[in-house]
PDB file of N, CA and C in Angstrom:
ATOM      1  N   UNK A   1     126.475  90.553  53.046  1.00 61.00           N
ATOM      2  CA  UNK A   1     125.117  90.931  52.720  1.00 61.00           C
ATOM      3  C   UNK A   1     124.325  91.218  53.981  1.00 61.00           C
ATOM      4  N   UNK A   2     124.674  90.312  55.166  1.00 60.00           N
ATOM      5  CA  UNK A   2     123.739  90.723  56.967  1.00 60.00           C
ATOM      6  C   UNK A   2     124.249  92.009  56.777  1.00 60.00           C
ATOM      7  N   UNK A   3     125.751  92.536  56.779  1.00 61.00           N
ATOM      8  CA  UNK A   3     125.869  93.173  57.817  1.00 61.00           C
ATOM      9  C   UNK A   3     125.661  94.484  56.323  1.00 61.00           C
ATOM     10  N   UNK A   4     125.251  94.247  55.257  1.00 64.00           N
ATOM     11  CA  UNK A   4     124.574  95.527  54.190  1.00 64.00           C
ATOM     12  C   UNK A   4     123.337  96.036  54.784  1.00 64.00           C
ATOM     13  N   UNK A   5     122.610  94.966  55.352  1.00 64.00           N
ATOM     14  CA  UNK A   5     121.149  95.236  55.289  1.00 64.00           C
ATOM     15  C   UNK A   5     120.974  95.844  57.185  1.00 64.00           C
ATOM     16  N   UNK A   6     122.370  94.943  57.797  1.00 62.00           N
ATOM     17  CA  UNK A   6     121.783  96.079  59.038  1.00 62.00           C
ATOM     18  C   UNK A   6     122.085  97.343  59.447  1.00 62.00           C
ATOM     19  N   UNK A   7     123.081  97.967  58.497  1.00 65.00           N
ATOM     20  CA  UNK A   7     123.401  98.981  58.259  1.00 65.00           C
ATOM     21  C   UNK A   7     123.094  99.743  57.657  1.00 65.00           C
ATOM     22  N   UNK A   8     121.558  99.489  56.588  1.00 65.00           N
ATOM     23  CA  UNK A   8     120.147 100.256  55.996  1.00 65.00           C
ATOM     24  C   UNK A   8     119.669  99.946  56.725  1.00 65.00           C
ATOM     25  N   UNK A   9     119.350  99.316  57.660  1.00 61.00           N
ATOM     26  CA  UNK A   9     118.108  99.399  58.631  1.00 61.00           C
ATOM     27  C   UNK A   9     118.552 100.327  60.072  1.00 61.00           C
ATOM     28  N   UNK A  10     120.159 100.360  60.736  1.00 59.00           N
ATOM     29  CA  UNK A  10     120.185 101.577  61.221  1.00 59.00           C
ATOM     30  C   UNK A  10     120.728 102.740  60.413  1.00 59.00           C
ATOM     31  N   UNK A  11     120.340 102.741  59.228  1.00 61.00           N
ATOM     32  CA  UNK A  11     120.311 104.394  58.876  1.00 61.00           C
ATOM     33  C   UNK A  11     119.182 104.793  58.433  1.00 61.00           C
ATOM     34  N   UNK A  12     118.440 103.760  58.325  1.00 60.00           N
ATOM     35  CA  UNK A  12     116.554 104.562  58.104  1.00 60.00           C
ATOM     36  C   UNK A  12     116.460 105.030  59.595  1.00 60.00           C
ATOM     37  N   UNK A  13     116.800 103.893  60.705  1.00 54.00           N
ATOM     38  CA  UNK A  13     116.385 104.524  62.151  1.00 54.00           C
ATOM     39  C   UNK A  13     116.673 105.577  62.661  1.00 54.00           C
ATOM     40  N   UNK A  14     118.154 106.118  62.492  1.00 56.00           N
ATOM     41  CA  UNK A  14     118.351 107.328  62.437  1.00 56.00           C
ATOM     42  C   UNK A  14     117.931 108.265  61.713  1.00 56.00           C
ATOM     43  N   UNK A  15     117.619 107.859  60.468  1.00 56.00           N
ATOM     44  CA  UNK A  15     116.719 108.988  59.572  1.00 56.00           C
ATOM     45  C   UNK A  15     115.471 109.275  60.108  1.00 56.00           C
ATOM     46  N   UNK A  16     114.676 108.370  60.523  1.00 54.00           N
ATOM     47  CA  UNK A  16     113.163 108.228  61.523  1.00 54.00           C
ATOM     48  C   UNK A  16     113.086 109.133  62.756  1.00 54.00           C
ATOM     49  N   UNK A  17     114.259 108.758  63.230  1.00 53.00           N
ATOM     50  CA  UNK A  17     114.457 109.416  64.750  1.00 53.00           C
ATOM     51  C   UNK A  17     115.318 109.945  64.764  1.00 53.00           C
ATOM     52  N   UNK A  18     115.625 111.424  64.686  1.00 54.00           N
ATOM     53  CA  UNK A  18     117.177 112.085  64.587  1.00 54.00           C
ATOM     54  C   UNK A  18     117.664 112.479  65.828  1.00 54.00           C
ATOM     55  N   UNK A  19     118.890 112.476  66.560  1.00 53.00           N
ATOM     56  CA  UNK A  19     119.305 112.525  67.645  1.00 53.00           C
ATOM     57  C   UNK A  19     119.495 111.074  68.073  1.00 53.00           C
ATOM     58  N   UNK A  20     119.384 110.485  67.471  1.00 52.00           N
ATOM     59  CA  UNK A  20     119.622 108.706  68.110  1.00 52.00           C
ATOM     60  C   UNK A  20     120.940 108.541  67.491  1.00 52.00           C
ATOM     61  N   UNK A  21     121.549 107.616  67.993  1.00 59.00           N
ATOM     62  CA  UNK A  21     122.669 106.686  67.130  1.00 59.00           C
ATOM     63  C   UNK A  21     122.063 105.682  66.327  1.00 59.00           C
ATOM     64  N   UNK A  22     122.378 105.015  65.556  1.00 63.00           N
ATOM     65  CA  UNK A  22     122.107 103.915  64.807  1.00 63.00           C
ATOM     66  C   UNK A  22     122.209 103.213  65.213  1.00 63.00           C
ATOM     67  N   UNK A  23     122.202 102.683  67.055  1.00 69.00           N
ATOM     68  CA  UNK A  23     121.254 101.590  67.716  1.00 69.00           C
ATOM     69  C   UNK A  23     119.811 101.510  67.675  1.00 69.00           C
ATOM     70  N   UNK A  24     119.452 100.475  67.398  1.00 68.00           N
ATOM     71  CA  UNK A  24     117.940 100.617  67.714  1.00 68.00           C
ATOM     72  C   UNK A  24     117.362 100.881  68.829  1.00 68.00           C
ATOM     73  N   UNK A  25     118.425 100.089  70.185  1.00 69.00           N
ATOM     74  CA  UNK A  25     117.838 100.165  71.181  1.00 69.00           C
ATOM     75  C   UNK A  25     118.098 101.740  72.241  1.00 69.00           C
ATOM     76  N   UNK A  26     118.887 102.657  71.529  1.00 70.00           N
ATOM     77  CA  UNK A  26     119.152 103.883  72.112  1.00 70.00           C
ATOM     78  C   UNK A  26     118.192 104.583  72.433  1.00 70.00           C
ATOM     79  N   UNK A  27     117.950 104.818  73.446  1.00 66.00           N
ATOM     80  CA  UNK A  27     116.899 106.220  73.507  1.00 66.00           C
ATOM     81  C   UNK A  27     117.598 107.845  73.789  1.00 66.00           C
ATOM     82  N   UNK A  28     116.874 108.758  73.693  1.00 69.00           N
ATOM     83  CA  UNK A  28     117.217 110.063  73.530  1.00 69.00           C
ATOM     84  C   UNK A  28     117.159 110.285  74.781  1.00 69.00           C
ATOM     85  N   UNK A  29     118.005 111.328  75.254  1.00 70.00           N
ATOM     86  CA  UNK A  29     118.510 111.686  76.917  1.00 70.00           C
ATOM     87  C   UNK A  29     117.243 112.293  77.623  1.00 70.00           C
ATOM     88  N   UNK A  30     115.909 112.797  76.677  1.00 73.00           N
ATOM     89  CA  UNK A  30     115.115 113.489  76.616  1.00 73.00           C
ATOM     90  C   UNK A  30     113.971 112.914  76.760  1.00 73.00           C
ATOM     91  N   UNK A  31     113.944 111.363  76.509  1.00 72.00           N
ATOM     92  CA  UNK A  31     112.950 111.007  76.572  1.00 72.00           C
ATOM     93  C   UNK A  31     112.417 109.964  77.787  1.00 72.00           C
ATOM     94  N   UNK A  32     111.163 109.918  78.094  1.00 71.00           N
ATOM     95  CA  UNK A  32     111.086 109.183  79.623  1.00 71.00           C
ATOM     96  C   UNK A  32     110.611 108.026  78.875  1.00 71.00           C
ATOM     97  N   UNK A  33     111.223 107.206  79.700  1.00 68.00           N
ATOM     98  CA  UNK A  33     110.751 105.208  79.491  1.00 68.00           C
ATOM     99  C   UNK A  33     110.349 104.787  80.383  1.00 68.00           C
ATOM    100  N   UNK A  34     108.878 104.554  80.153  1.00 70.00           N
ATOM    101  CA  UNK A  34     108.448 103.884  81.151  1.00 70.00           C
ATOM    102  C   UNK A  34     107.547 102.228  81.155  1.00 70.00           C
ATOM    103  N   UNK A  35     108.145 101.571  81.464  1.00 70.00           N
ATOM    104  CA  UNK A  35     107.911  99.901  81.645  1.00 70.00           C
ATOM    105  C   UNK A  35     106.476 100.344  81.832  1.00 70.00           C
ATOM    106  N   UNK A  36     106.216  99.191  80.959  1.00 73.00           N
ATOM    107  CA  UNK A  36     104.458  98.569  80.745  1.00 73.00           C
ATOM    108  C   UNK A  36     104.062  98.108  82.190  1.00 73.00           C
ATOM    109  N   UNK A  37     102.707  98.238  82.846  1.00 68.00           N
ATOM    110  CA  UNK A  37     102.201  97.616  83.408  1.00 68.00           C
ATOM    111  C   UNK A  37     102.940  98.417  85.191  1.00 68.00           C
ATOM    112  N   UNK A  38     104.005  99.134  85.034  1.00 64.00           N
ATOM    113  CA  UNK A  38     104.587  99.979  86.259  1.00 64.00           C
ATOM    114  C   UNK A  38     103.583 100.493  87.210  1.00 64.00           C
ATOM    115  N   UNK A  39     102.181 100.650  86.897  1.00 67.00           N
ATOM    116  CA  UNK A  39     101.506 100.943  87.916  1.00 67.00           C
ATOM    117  C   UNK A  39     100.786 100.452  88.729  1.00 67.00           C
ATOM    118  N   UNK A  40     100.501  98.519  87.888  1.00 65.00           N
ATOM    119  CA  UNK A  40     100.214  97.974  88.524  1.00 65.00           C
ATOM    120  C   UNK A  40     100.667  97.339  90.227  1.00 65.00           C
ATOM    121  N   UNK A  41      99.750  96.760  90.369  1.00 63.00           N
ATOM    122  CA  UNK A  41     100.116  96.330  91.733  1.00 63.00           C
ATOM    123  C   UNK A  41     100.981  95.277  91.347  1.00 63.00           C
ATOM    124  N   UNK A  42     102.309  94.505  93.021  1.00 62.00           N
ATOM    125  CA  UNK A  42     103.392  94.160  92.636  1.00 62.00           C
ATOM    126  C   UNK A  42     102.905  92.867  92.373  1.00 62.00           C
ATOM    127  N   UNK A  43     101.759  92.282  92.981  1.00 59.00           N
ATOM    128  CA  UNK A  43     101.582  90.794  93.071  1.00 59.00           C
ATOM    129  C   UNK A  43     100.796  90.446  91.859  1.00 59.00           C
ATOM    130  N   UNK A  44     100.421  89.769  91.211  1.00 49.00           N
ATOM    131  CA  UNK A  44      99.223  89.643  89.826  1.00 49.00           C
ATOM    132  C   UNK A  44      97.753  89.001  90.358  1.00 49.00           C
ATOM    133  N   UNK A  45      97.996  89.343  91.527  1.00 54.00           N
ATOM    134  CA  UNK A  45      96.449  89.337  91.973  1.00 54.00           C
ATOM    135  C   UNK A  45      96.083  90.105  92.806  1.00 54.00           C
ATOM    136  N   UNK A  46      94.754  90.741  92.822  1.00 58.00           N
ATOM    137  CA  UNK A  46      94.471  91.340  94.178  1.00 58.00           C
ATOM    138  C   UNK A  46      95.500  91.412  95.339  1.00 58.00           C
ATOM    139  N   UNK A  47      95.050  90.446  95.866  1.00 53.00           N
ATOM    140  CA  UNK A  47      95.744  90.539  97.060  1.00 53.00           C
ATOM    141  C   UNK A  47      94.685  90.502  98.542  1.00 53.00           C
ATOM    142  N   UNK A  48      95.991  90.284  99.637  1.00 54.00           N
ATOM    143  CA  UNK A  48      95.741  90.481 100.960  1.00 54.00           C
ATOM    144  C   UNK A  48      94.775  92.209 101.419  1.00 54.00           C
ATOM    145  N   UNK A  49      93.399  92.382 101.607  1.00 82.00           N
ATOM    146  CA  UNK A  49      93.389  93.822 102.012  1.00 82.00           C
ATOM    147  C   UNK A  49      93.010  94.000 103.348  1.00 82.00           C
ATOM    148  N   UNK A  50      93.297  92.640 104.195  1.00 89.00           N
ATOM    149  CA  UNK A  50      92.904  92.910 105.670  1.00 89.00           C
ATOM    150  C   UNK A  50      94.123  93.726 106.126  1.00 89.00           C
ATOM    151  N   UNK A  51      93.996  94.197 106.865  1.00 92.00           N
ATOM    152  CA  UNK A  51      94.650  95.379 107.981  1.00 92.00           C
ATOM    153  C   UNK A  51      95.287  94.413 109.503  1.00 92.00           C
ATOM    154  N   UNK A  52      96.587  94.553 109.909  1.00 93.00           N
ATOM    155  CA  UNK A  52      96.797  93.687 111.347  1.00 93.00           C
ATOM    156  C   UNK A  52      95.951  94.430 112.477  1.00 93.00           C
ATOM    157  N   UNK A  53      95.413  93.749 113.569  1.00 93.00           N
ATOM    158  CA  UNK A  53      95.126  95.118 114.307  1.00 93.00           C
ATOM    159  C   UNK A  53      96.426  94.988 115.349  1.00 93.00           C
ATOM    160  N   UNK A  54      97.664  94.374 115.038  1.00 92.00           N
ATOM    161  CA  UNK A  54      98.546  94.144 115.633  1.00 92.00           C
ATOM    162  C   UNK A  54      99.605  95.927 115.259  1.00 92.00           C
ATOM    163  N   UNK A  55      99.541  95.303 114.242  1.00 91.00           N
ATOM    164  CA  UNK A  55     100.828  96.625 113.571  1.00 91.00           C
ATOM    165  C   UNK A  55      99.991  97.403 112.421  1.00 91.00           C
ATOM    166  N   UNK A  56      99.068  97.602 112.503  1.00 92.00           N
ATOM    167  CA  UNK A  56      98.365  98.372 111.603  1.00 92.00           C
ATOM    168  C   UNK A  56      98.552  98.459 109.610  1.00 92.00           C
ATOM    169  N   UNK A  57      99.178  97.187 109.554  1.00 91.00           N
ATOM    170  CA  UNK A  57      99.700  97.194 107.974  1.00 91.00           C
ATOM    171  C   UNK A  57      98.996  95.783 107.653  1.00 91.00           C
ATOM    172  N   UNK A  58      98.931  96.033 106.315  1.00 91.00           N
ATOM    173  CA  UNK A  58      98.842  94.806 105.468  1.00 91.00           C
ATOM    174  C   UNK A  58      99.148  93.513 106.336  1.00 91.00           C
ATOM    175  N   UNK A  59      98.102  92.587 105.800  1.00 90.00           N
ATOM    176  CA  UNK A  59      98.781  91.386 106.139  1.00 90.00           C
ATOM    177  C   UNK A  59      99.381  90.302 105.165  1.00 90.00           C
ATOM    178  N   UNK A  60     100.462  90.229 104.815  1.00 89.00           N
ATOM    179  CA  UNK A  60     100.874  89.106 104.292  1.00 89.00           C
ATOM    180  C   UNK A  60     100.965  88.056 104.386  1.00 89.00           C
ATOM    181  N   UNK A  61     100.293  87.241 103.897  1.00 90.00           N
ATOM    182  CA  UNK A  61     100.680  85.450 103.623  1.00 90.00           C
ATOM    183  C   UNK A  61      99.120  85.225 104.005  1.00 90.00           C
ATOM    184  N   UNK A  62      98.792  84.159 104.559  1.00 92.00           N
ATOM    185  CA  UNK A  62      97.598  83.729 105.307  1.00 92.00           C
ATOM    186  C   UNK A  62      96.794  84.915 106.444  1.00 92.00           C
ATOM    187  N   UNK A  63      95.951  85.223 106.711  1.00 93.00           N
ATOM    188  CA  UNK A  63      94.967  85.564 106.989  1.00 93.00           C
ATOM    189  C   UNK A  63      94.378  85.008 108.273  1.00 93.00           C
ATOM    190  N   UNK A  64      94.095  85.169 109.377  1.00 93.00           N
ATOM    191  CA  UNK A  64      93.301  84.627 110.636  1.00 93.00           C
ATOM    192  C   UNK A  64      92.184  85.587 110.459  1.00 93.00           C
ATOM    193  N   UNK A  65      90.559  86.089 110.323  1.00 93.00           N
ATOM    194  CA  UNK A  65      89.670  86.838 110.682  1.00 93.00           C
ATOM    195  C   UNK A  65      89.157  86.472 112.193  1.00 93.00           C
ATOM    196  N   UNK A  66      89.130  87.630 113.227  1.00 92.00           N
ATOM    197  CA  UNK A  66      88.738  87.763 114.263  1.00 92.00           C
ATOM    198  C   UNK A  66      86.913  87.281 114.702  1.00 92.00           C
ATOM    199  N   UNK A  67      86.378  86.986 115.989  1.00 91.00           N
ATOM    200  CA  UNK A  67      85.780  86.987 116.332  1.00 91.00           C
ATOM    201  C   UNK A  67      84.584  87.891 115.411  1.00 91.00           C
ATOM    202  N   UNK A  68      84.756  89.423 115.152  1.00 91.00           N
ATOM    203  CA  UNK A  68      84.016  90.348 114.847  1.00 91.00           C
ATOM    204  C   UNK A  68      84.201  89.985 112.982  1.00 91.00           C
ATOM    205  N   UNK A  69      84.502  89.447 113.022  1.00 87.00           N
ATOM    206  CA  UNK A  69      84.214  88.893 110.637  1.00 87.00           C
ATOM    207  C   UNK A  69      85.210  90.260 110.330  1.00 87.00           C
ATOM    208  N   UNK A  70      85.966  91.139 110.831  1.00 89.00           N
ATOM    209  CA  UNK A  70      86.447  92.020 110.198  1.00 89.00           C
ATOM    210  C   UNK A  70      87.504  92.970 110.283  1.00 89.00           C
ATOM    211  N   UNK A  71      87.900  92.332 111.291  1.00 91.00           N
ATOM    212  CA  UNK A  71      89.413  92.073 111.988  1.00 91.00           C
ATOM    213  C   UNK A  71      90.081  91.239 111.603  1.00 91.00           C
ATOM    214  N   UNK A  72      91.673  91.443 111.803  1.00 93.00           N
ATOM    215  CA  UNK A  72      92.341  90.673 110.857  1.00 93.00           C
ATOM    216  C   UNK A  72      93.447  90.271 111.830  1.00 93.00           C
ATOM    217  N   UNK A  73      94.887  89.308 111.720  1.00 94.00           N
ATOM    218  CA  UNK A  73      96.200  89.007 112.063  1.00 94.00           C
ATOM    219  C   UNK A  73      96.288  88.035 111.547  1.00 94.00           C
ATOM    220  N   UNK A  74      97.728  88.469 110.899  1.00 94.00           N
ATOM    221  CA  UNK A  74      98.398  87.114 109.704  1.00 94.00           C
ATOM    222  C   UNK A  74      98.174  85.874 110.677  1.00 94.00           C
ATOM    223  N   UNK A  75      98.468  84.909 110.335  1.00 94.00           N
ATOM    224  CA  UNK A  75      98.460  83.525 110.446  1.00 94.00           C
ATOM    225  C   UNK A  75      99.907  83.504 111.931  1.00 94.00           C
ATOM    226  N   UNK A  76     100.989  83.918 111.690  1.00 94.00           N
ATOM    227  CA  UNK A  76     102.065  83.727 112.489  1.00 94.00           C
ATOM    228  C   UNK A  76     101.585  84.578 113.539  1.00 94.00           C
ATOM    229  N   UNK A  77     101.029  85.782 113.472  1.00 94.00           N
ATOM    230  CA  UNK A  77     100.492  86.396 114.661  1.00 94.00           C
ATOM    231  C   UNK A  77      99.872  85.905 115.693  1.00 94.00           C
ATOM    232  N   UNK A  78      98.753  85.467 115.196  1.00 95.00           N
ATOM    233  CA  UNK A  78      97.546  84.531 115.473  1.00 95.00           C
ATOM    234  C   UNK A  78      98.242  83.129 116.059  1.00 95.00           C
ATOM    235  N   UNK A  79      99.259  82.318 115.982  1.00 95.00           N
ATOM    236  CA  UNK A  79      99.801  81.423 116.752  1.00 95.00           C
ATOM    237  C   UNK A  79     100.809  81.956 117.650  1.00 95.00           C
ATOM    238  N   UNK A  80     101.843  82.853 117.717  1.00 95.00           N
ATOM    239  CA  UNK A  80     102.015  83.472 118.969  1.00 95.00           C
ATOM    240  C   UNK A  80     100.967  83.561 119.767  1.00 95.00           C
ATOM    241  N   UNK A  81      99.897  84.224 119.480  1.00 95.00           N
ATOM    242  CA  UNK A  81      99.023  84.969 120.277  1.00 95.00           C
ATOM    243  C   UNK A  81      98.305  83.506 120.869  1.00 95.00           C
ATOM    244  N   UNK A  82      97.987  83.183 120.530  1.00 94.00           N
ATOM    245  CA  UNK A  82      97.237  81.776 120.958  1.00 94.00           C
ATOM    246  C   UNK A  82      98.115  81.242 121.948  1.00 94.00           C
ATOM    247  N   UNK A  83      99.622  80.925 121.531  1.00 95.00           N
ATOM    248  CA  UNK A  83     100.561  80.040 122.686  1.00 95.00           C
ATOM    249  C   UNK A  83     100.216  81.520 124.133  1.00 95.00           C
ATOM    250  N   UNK A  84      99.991  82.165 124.085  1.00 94.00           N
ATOM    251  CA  UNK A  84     100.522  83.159 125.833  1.00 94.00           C
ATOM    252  C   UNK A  84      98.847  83.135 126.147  1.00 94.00           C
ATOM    253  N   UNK A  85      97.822  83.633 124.952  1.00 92.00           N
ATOM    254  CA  UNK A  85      96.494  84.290 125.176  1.00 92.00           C
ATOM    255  C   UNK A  85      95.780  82.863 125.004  1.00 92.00           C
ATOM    256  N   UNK A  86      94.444  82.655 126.045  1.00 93.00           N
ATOM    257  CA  UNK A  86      93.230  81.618 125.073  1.00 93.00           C
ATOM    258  C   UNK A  86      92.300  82.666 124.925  1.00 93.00           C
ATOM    259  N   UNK A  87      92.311  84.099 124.885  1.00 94.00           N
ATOM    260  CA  UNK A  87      91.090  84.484 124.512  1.00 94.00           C
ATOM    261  C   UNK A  87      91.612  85.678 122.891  1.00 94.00           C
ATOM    262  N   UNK A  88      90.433  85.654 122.403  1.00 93.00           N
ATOM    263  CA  UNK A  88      90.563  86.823 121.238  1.00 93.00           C
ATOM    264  C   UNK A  88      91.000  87.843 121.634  1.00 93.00           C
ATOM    265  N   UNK A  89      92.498  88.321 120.746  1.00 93.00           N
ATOM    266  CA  UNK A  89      92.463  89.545 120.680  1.00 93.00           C
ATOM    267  C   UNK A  89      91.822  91.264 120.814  1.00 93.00           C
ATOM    268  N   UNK A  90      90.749  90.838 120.449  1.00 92.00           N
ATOM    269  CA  UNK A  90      90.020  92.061 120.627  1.00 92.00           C
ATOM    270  C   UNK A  90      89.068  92.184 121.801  1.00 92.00           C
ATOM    271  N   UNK A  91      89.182  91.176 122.805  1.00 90.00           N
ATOM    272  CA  UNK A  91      89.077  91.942 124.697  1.00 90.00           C
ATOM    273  C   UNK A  91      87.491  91.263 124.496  1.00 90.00           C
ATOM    274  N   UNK A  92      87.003  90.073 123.959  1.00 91.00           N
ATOM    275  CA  UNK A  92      85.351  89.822 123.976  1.00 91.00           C
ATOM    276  C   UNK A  92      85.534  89.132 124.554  1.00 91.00           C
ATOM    277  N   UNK A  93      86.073  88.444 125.053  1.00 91.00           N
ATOM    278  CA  UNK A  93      85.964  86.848 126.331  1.00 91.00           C
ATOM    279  C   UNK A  93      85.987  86.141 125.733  1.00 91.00           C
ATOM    280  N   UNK A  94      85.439  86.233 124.509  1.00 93.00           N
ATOM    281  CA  UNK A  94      85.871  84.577 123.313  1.00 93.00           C
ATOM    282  C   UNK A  94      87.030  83.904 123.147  1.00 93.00           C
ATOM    283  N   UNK A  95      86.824  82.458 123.256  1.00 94.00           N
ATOM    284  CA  UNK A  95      88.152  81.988 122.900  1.00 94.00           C
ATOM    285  C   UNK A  95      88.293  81.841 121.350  1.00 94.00           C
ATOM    286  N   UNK A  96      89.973  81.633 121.752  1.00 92.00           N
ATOM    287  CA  UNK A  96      90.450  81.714 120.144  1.00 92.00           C
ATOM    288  C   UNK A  96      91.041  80.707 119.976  1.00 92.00           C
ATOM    289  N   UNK A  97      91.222  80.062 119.065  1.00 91.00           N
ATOM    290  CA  UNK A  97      91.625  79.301 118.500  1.00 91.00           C
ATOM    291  C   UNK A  97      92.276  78.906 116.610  1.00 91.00           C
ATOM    292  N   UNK A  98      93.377  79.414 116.503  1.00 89.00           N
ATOM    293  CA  UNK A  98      93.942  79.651 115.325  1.00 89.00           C
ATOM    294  C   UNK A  98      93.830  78.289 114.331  1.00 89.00           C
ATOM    295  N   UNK A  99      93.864  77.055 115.490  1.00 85.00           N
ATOM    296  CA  UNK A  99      95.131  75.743 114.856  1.00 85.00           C
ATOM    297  C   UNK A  99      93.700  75.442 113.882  1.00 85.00           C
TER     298      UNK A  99
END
């Protein structure tokens, strides 16, 4: 009796959708699939949008803001830079201090 009823239910599907097999999950060679939500961004939040002024990209993970509120270097940057440099990155005479 299962296997009566899933064998009317893939032949309505094929009757519904012609060019399919009587999988449900088949799609047509013709048709584009595209995953829900694909345009979102990868993380489910905002996110990081400071800029390094090290390497000019995104910064990932933690965040250091510069002397000037608007300058940026990840967190690991910012402690290299501290062990060789005591002053800010960006050439003001200020000291820096990450820790």
């Amino acid at each position: 009796a299962a296997s009566a009823s899933a064998s009317a239910a893939a032949s309505r599907y094929a009757a519904a959708a012609p060019g399919l097999s009587g999988d449900p999950l088949s799609v047509a060679t013709d048709t584009v699939v595209r995953a829900l939500g694909s345009n979102l961004p990868a993380s489910g939040h905002a996110g990081s949008r400071h800029v390094s002024i090290f390497n000019h990209r995104r910064v990932r993970g933690p965040v250091v803001l510069l002397d000037d509120g608007e300058s940026a270097i990840g967190l690991s940057d910012a402690i290299m830079w501290a062990k060789v440099h005591p002053y800010s990155p960006l050439g003001t005479g200020r000291l820096f201090n990450p820790f």
